[in-house]
Coordinates of C-alpha atoms and ligand atoms in Angstrom, one line a residue:
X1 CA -20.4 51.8 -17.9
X2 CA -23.9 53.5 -18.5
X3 CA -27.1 52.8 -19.5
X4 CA -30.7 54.4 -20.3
X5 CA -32.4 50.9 -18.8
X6 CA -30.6 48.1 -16.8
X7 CA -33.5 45.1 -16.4
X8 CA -33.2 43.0 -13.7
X9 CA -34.0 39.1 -14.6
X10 CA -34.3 38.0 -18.1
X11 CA -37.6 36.1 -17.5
X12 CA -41.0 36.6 -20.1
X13 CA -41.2 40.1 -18.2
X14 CA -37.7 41.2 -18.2
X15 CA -36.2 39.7 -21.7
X16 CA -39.3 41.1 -23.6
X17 CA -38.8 44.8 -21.8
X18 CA -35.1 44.9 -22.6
X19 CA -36.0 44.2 -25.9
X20 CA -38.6 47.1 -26.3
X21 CA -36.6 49.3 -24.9
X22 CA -33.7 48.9 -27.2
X23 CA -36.5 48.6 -29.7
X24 CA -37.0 52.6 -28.7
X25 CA -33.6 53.5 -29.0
X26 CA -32.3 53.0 -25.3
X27 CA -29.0 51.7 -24.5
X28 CA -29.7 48.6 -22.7
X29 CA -28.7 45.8 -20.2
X30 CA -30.3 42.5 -18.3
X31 CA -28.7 41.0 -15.9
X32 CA -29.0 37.6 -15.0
X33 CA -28.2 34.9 -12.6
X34 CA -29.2 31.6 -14.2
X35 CA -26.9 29.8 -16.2
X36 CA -29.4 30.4 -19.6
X37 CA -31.9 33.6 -20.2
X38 CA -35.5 33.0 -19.9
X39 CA -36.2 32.6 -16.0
X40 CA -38.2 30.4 -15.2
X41 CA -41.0 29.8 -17.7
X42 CA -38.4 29.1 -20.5
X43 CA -35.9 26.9 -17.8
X44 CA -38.3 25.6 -15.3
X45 CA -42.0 26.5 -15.8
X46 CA -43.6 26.7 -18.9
X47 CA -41.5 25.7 -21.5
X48 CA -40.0 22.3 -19.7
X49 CA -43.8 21.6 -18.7
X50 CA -45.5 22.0 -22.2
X51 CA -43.1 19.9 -23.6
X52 CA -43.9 16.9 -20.7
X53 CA -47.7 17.7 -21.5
X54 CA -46.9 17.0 -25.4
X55 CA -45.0 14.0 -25.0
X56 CA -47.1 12.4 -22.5
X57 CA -50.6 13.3 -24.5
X58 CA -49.1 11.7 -27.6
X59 CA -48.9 8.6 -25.1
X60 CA -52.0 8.9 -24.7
X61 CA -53.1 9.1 -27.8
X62 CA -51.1 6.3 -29.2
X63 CA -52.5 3.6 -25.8
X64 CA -56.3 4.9 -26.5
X65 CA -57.1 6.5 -30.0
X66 CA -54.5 4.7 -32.6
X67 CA -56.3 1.6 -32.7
X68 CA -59.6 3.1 -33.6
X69 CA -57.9 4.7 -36.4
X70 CA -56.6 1.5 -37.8
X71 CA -53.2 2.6 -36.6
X72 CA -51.6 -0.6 -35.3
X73 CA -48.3 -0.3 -33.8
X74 CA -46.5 -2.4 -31.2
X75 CA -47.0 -1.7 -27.7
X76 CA -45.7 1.4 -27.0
X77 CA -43.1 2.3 -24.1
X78 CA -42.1 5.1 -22.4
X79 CA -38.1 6.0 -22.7
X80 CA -38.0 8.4 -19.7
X81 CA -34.5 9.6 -20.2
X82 CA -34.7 10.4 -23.6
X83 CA -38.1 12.0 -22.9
X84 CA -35.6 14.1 -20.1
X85 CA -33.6 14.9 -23.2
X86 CA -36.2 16.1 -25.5
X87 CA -37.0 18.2 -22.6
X88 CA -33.5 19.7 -22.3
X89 CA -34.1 20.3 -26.0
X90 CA -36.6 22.5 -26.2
X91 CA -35.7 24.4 -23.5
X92 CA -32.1 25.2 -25.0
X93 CA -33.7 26.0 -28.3
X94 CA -35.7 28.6 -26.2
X95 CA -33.0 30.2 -24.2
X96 CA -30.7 30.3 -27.1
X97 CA -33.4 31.8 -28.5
X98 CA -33.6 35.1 -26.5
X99 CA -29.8 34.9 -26.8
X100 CA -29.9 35.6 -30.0
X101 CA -32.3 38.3 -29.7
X102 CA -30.5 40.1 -27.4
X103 CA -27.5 40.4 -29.8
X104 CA -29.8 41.4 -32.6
X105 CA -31.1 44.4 -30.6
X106 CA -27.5 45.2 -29.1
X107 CA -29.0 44.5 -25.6
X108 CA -26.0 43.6 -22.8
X109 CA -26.1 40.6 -21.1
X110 CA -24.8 41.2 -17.7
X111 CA -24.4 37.6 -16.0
X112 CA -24.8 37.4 -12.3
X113 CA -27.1 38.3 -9.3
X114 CA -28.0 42.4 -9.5
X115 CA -28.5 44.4 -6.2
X116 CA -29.5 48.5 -6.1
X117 CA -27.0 50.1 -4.6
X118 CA -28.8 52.8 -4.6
X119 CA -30.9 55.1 -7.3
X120 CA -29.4 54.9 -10.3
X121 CA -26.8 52.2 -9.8
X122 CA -26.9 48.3 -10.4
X123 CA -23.9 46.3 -8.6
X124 CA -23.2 42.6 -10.2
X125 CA -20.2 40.6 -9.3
X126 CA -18.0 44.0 -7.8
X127 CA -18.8 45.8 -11.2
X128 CA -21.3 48.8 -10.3
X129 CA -23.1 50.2 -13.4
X130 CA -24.7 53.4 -14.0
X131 CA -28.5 53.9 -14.8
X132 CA -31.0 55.6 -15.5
X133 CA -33.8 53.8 -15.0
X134 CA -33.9 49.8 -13.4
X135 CA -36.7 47.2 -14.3
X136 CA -37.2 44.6 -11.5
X137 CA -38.4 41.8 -12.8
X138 CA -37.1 39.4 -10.7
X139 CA -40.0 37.1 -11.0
X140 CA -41.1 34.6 -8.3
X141 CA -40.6 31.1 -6.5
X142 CA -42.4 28.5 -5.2
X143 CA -44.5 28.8 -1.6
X144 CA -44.6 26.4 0.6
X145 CA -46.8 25.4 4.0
X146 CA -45.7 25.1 7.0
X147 CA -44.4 21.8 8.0
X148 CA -43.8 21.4 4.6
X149 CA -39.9 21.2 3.7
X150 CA -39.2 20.4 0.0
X151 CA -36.5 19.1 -0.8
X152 CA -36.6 18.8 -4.7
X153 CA -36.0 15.0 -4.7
X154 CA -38.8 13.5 -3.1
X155 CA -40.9 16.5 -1.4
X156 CA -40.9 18.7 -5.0
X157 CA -41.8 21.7 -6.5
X158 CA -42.8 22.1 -9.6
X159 CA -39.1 22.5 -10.6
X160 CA -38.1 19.4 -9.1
X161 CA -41.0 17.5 -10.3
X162 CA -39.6 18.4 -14.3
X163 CA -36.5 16.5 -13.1
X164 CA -37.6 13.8 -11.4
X165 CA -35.4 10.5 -11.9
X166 CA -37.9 8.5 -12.8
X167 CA -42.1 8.2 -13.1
X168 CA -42.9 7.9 -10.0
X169 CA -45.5 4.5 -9.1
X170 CA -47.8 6.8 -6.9
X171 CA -47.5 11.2 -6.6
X172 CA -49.5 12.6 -4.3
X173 CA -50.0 16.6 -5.2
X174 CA -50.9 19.3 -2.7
X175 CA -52.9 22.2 -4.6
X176 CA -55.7 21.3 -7.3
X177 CA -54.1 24.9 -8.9
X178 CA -53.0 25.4 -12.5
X179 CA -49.3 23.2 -11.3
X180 CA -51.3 20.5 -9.9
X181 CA -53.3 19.7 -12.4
X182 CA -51.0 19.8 -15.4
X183 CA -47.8 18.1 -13.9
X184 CA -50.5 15.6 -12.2
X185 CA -51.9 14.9 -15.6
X186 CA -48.4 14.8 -17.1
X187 CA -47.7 11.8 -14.9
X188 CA -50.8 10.4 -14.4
X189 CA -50.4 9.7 -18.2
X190 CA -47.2 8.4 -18.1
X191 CA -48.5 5.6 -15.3
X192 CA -48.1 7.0 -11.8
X193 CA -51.3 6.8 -9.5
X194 CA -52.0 10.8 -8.9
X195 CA -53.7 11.5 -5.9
X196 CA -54.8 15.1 -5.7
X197 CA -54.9 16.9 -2.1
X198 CA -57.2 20.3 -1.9
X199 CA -58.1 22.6 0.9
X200 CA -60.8 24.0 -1.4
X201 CA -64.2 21.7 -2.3
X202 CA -63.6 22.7 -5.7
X203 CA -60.4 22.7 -7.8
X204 CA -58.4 25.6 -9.9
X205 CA -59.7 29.1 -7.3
X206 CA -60.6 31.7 -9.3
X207 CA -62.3 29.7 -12.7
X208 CA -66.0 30.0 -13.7
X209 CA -67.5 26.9 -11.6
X210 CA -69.6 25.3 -14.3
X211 CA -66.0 24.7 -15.8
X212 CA -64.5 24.0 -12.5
X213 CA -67.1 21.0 -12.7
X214 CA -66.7 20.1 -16.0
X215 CA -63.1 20.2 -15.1
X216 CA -62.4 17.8 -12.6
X217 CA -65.1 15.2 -13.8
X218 CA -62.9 15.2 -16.7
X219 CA -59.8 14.6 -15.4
X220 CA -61.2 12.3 -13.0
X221 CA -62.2 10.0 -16.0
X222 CA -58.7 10.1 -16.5
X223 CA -57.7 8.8 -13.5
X224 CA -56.4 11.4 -11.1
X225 CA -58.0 10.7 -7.7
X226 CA -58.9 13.9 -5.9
X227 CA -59.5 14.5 -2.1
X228 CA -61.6 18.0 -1.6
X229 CA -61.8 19.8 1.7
X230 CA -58.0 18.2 3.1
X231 CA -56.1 20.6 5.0
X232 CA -52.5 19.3 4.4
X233 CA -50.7 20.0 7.7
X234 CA -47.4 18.3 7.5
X235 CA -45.4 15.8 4.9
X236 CA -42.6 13.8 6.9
X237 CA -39.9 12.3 4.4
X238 CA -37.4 9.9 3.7
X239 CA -35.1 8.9 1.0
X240 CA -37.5 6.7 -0.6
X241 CA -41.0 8.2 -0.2
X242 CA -42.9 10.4 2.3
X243 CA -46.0 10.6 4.5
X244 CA -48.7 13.4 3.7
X245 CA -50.8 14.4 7.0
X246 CA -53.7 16.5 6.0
X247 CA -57.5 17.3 8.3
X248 CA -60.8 16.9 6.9
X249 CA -62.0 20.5 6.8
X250 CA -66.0 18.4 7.2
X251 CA -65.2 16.9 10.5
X252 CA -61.5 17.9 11.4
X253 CA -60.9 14.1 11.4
X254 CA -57.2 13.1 10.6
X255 CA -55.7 11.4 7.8
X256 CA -52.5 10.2 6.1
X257 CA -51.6 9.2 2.6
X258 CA -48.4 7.6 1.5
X259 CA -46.5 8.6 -1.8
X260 CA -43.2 8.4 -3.8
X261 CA -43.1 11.5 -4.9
X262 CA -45.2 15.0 -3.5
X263 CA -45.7 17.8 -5.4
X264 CA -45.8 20.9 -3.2
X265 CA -48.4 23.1 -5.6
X266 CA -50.0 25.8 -3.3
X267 CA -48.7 28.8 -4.8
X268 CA -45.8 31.0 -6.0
X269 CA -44.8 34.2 -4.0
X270 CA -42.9 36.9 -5.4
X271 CA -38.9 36.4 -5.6
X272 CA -37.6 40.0 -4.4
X273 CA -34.9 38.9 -1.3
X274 CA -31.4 40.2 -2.0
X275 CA -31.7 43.4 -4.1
X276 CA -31.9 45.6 -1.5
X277 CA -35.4 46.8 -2.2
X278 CA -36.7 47.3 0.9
X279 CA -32.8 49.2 2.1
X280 CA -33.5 51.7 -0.8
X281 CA -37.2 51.9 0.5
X282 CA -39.1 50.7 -2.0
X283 CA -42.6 49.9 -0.5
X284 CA -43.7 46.2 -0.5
X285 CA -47.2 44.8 0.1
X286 CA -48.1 43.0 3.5
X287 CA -48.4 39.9 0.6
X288 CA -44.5 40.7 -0.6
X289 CA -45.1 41.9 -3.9
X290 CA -43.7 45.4 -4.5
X291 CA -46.0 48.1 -4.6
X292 CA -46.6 49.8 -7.7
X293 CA -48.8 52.9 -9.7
X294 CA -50.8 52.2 -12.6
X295 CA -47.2 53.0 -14.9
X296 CA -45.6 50.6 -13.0
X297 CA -43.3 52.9 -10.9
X298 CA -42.4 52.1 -7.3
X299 CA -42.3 54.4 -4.8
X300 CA -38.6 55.2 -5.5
X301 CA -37.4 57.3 -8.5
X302 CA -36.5 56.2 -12.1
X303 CA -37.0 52.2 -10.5
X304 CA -40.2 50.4 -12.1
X305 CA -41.4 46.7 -11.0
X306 CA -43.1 44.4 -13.8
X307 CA -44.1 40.4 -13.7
X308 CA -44.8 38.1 -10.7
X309 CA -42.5 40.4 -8.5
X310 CA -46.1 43.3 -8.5
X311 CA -49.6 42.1 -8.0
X312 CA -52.0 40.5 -10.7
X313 CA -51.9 37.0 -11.9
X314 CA -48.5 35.3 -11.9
X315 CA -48.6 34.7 -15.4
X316 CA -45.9 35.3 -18.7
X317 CA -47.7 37.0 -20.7
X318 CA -48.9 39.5 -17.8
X319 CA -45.3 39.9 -17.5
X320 CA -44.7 40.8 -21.3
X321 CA -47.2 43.3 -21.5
X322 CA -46.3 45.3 -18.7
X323 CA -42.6 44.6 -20.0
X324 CA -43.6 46.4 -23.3
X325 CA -45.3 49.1 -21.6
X326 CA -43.3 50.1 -19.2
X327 CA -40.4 50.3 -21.9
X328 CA -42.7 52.9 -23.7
X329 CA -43.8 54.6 -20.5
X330 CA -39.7 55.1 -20.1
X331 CA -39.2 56.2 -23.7
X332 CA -41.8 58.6 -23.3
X333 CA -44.7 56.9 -24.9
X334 CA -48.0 55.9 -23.5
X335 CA -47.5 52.5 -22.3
X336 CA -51.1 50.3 -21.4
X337 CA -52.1 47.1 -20.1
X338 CA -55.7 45.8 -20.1
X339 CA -55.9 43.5 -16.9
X340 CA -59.3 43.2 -17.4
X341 CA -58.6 41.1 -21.0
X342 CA -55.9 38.9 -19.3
X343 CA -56.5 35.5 -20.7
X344 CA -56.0 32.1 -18.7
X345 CA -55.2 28.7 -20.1
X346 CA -54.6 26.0 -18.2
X347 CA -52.6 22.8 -20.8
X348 CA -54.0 20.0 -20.0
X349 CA -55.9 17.7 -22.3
X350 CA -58.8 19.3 -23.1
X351 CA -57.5 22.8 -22.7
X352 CA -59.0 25.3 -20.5
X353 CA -59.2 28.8 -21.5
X354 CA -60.7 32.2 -20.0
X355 CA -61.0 35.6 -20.4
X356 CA -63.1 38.4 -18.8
X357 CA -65.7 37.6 -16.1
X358 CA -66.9 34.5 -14.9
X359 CA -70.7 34.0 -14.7
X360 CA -70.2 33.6 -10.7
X361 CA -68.8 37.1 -10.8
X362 CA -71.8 38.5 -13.0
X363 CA -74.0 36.8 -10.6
X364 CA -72.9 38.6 -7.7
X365 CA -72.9 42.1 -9.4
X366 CA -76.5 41.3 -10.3
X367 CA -75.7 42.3 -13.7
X368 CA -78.4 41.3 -16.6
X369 CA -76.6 38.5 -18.5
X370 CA -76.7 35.8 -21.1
X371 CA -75.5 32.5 -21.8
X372 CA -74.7 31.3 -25.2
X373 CA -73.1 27.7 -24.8
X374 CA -72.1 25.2 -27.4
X375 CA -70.7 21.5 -26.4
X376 CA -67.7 20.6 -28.5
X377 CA -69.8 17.4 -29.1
X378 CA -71.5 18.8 -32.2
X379 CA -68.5 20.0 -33.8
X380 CA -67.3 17.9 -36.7
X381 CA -63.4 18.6 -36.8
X382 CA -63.6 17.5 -32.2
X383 CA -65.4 14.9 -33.4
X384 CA -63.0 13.4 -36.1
X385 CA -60.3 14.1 -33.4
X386 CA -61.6 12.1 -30.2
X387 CA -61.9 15.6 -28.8
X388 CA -65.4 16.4 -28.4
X389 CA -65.5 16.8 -24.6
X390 CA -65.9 20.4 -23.1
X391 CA -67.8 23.7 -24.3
X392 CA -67.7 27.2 -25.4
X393 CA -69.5 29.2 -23.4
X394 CA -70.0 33.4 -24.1
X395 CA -71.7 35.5 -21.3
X396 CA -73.0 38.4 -23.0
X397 CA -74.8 41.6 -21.5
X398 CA -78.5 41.0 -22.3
X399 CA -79.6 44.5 -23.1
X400 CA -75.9 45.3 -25.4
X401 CA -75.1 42.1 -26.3
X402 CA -71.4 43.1 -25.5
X403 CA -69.3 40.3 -24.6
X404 CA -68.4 40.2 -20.7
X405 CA -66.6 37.0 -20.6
X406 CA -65.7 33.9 -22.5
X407 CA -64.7 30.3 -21.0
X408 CA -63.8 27.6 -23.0
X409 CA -62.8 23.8 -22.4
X410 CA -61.9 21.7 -25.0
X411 CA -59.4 20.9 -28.0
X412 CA -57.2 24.0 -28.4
X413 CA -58.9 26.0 -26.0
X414 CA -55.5 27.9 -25.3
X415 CA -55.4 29.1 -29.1
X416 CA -59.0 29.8 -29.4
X417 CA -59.5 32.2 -26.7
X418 CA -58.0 34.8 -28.2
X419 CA -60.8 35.1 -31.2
X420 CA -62.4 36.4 -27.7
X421 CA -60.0 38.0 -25.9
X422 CA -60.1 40.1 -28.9
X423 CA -63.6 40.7 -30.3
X424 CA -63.9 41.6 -26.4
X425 CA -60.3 44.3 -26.9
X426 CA -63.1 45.9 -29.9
X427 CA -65.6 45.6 -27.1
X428 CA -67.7 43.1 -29.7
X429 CA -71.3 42.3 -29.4
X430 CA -72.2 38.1 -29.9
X431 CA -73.8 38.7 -32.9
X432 CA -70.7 40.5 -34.6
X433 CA -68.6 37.2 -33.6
X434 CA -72.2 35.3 -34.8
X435 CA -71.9 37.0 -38.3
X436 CA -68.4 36.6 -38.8
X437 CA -67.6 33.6 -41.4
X438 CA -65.7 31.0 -39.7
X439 CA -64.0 28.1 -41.8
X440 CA -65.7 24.7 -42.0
X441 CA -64.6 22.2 -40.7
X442 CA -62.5 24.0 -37.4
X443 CA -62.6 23.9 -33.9
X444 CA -63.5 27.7 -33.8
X445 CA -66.6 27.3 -35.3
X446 CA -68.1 26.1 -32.2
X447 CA -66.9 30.1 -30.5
X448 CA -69.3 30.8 -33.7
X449 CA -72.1 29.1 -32.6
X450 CA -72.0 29.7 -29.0
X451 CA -72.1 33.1 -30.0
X452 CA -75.3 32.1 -31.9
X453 CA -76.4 30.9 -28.7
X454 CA -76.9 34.2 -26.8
X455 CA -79.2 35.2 -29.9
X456 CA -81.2 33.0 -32.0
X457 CA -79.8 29.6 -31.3
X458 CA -76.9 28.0 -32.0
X459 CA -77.2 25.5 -35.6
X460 CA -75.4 22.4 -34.5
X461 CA -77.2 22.2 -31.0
Ligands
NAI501 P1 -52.6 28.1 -7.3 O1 -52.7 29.3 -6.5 O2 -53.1 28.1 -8.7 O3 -53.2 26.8 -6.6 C1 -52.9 26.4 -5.3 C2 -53.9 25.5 -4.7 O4 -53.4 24.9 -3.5 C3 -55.2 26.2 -4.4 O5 -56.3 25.5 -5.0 C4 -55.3 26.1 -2.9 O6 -56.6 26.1 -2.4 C5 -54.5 24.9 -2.6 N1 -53.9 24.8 -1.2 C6 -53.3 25.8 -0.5 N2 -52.9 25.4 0.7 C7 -53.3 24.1 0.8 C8 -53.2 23.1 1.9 N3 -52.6 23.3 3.1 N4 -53.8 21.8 1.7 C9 -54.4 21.6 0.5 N5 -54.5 22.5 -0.5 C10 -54.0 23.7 -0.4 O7 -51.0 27.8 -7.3 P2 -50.1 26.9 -8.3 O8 -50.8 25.9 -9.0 O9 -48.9 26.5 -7.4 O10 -49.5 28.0 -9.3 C11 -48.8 29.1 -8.9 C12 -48.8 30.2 -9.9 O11 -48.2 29.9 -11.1 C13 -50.3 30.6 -10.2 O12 -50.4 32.0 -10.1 C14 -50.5 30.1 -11.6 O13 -51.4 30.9 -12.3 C15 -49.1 30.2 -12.2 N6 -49.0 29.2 -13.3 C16 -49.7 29.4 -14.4 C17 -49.6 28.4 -15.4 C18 -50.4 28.6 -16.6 O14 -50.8 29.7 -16.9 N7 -50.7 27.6 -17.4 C19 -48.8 27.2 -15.3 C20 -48.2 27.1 -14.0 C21 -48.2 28.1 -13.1

């Protein structure tokens, strides 16, 4: 058998190339291992863990906002198994989902674990198929520490802690990342005493720090304990519950915290073993990603890498885009990816969202900047909502006025980043986002006024 494109792993990346590519008129196949398509956003990541975020916020709306609406209802109790089951739900109407796209576009499902052969050949189960190009998007898994074994019952991942058997009474989570913090707010809803572990003296690396502050005061309001500046060196477990060991980076003094469940959350490294990628010389990075050019080609002939398996931000919708592109790079079309427009959003309750530089960064590259900042506290539709903490804040270039970044925490940040993301993709001044009408009575009107920030003043402020 023969194709124009066999993909390997039918994740965000993968699914969404295969389907471009028989968009354009190529004969097509993924291949994949899992039991369902999707990898593991739709199975284990993203999917599963937006639908724990939604359940448990409703919890939380129903224990502290019904009342105050005059909704009286009896005291309401958490059903974890059928919670489990919703869960399952979802993520089946997902994976069917792509199933059913790839039968619409004609696009082969080849179930099992691909290796390369070598150029021009994908081997699954015995079967060797004939290419002419190969996708890797293999995707990625979870990093541990050393000293650190996790065994998915009570030393987790974030797989294992989507599937735990029940809430656990106290979690303790190593890594105040983007997994930390929502699965920790997921079950710090639901009851469990979360106590968060970070080497770092501030939480989610990488964010604008005024939100980074913001951030954490929130979500210590809302319980979650967090310990800054502990180096975890070592978790010892049982069946029952485990020991956390971790240093005070301040003094090196040494500690110990005892929990039901840990949640191993220091990263995700690139999932690339068992191809035969580095037997058919295809370069990889001292990090383990595999090393690609700007059309996402690796150093060996008619093979191309997309997604969490190359450098950037481990995130789906990275994935996609260099999916689509590199399906139009192979069909002879000018595929393109604008890193620097990459938005973040991190689902917890309120939402954080970012795109484009942080003001730290403009800091340090002494660039001539504005702030335009508007608190969600004098927006009518957050306040109606009990959802009027956070802000919208624009960093604009003070001679242009071009937007350079945009960070957002609040109700819906995740949707209303992308007003930003793209006035910023038409390389938009504040005022044109200032002059554009914007409905009455939305959360988007405060991106409007904090855009009426960097000139004259915001209205509501
Ligand atoms: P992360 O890299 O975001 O955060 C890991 C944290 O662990 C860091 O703050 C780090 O300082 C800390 N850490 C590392 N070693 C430590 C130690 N020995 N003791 C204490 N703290 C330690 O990694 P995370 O949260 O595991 O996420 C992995 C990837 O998945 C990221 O690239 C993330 O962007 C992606 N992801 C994205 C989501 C989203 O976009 N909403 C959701 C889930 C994952």
């Amino acid at each position: 058998m023969s194709y124009d494109v066999i993909v390997i792993g039918s994740g965000p990346g993968g699914y969404v190339a295969a389907i471009r590519c028989a968009q354009l008129g190529l004969k097509t196949a993924c291949v994949e291992g899992r039991e369902t398509l999707g990898g593991t956003c739709l199975n284990v990541g993203c999917i599963p863990s937006k639908a724990l975020l939604h359940a448990s916020h409703q919890l939380h709306e129903a224990q502290n906002n019904f009342s105050k609406m005059g909704l009286n209802s009896e005291k309401i109790s958490v059903d974890w198994n059928k919670m489990q089951d919703y869960k399952k739900e979802v993520i089946e109407g997902n994976t069917k989902g792509i199933e059913f796209l790839f039968k619409k576009n004609k696009i082969d499902w080849i179930k099992g674990w691909a290796t390369i052969p070598s150029i021009g050949n994908v081997k699954v189960n015995d079967q060797t198929y004939e290419t002419k190009n190969i996708i890797i998007a293999s995707g990625s898994e979870p990093s541990s520490l050393p000293g650190v074994e996790i065994d998915e019952k009570i030393i987790v991942s974030s797989t294992g802690a989507l599937e735990l058997k029940e809430i656990p009474k106290r979690m303790v989570i190593i890594g105040a990342g983007v997994i930390g913090l929502e699965l920790g707010s997921v079950y710090s809803r639901l009851g469990s005493e979360v106590t968060v572990l970070e080497y770092m003296d501030y939480i989610t690396p990488g964010l604008d720090s005024e939100l980074q502050k913001t951030f954490q005061r929130i979500l210590k309001k809302q319980g979650i304990k967090f310990i800054m500046g502990a180096a975890v060196q070592s978790v010892a477990g049982n069946k029952n519950n485990a020991n956390v060991l971790y240093h005070k980076n301040s003094d090196g003094s040494e500690h110990s915290i005892a929990a039901d469940i840990v949640l191993v959350a220091t990263g995700r490294k690139p999932f690339i073993d068992g191809m035969g990628i580095k037997e058919l010389g295809i370069k990889v990075s001292e990090q383990g990603h595999i090393e690609t050019d700007n059309k996402w080609k690796t150093s060996v002939n008619g093979i191309y890498a997309i997604g969490d398996a190359i450098q950037g931000p481990m995130l789906a919708h990275k994935a996609e885009d260099e999916g689509i592109a590199t399906a139009e790079i192979i069909a002879g079309k000018h595929g393109h990816v604008n890193y620097a427009l990459v938005p973040g959003v991190i689902y917890t309750s309120p939402e954080v969202a970012t795109v484009g530089k942080t003001e730290d960064e403009l800091k340090s590259s002494e660039k001539d900047y504005k702030v335009g900042k508007f608190m969600f506290l004098g927006n009518g539709r957050a306040k109606a909502n009990f959802a009027a903490d956070g802000f919208v804040k624009i960093l604009a270039d003070t001679k242009t006025d071009r937007i350079l970044g945009a960070h957002i925490i609040g109700p819906a940040a995740g949707d209303l980043i992308h007003e930003l993301c793209m006035a910023m993709e038409f390389g938009a001044a504040a005022q044109d986002v200032a002059l554009t009408c914007h409905a009455h009575p939305t959360y988007s009107e405060a991106i409007r006024e904090a855009a009426l920030a960097c000139g004259d003043g915001s209205i509501h402020a």
